[in-house]
């Protein structure tokens, strides 16, 4: 199984800040890497697929980069609605494992 | 538009078999490349991918749970069914179904989830 490790596990930031979340895969996953946002009590919402492609309807302040084993999700200027949990997921091979999540909180 | 919705029991007893149904609309599971997956999330914990069924009836299971899981589809009803045998309290979680689609597949549409509690 491919282990996905996110850092940090939690993060405090202010509105307007630039934030970066990192995801590392235990072995190469190419660009088979997706990012999701989840708010309390809700289903996850796809933000980024194939490492860097922005899902339709997602604000352009979200961006993704990386390939192989190291990936990043960047929010260029935090908005109040961005305070949530974020998960990476590899879709390279079964099981399509998720990272442990990063909780983004208001400072 | 694409929608998915999970249904099933909110409470099951230990050792029982859980049966969950995902009713979907807005896409067809006969379309090449289309897949539906199940994912779960214990309270306060991370997401865990469980199983996948494809347009061609291929089935893939989590390696750690494959002996307990069965996934199936009913095209005529636009349903995907997941069964999980021998339920345990550690299986208490919100269970989601989601469409899994694309050349670099992603879970692009999700159901709202259903909380299943395992307790005697």
PDB file of C-alpha atoms in Angstrom, chain A residues 1-2 4 25 27-34 68 71 89-97, chain B residues 35 52 60 100 103-106:
ATOM      1  CA  UNK A   1       0.000   0.000   0.000  1.00  0.00           C
ATOM      2  CA  UNK A   2       1.175   3.535  -0.725  1.00  0.00           C
ATOM      3  CA  UNK A   4       0.440   9.307   1.938  1.00  0.00           C
ATOM      4  CA  UNK A  25       3.825   9.574  -1.250  1.00  0.00           C
ATOM      5  CA  UNK A  27       6.463   5.614  -3.692  1.00  0.00           C
ATOM      6  CA  UNK A  28       5.971   7.346  -6.983  1.00  0.00           C
ATOM      7  CA  UNK A  29       2.393   8.050  -8.027  1.00  0.00           C
ATOM      8  CA  UNK A  30       3.250  10.051 -11.153  1.00  0.00           C
ATOM      9  CA  UNK A  31       0.690  12.832 -11.282  1.00  0.00           C
ATOM     10  CA  UNK A  32      -2.134  10.631  -9.981  1.00  0.00           C
ATOM     11  CA  UNK A  33      -2.688  12.948  -7.058  1.00  0.00           C
ATOM     12  CA  UNK A  34      -5.883  14.718  -6.024  1.00  0.00           C
ATOM     13  CA  UNK A  68       6.413  11.552  -8.392  1.00  0.00           C
ATOM     14  CA  UNK A  71       3.180  17.470  -3.994  1.00  0.00           C
ATOM     15  CA  UNK A  89      -5.310  11.162  -2.336  1.00  0.00           C
ATOM     16  CA  UNK A  90      -3.358   9.036  -4.778  1.00  0.00           C
ATOM     17  CA  UNK A  91      -5.297   7.389  -7.607  1.00  0.00           C
ATOM     18  CA  UNK A  92      -2.282   5.541  -9.019  1.00  0.00           C
ATOM     19  CA  UNK A  93      -2.895   2.136  -7.478  1.00  0.00           C
ATOM     20  CA  UNK A  94      -5.225   0.256  -5.152  1.00  0.00           C
ATOM     21  CA  UNK A  95      -5.862   1.071  -2.365  1.00  0.00           C
ATOM     22  CA  UNK A  96      -6.360   4.684  -3.425  1.00  0.00           C
ATOM     23  CA  UNK A  97      -5.050   5.983  -0.146  1.00  0.00           C
TER      24      UNK A  97
ATOM     25  CA  UNK B  35     -16.580   4.135 -11.798  1.00  0.00           C
ATOM     26  CA  UNK B  52     -14.620   0.561  -6.540  1.00  0.00           C
ATOM     27  CA  UNK B  60     -11.408  -3.434  -6.721  1.00  0.00           C
ATOM     28  CA  UNK B 100     -14.564   8.100  -9.642  1.00  0.00           C
ATOM     29  CA  UNK B 103      -8.026   9.669 -17.177  1.00  0.00           C
ATOM     30  CA  UNK B 104      -6.269  10.434 -13.907  1.00  0.00           C
ATOM     31  CA  UNK B 105      -9.302   9.381 -11.928  1.00  0.00           C
ATOM     32  CA  UNK B 106     -10.691  11.587  -9.234  1.00  0.00           C
TER      33      UNK B 106
END
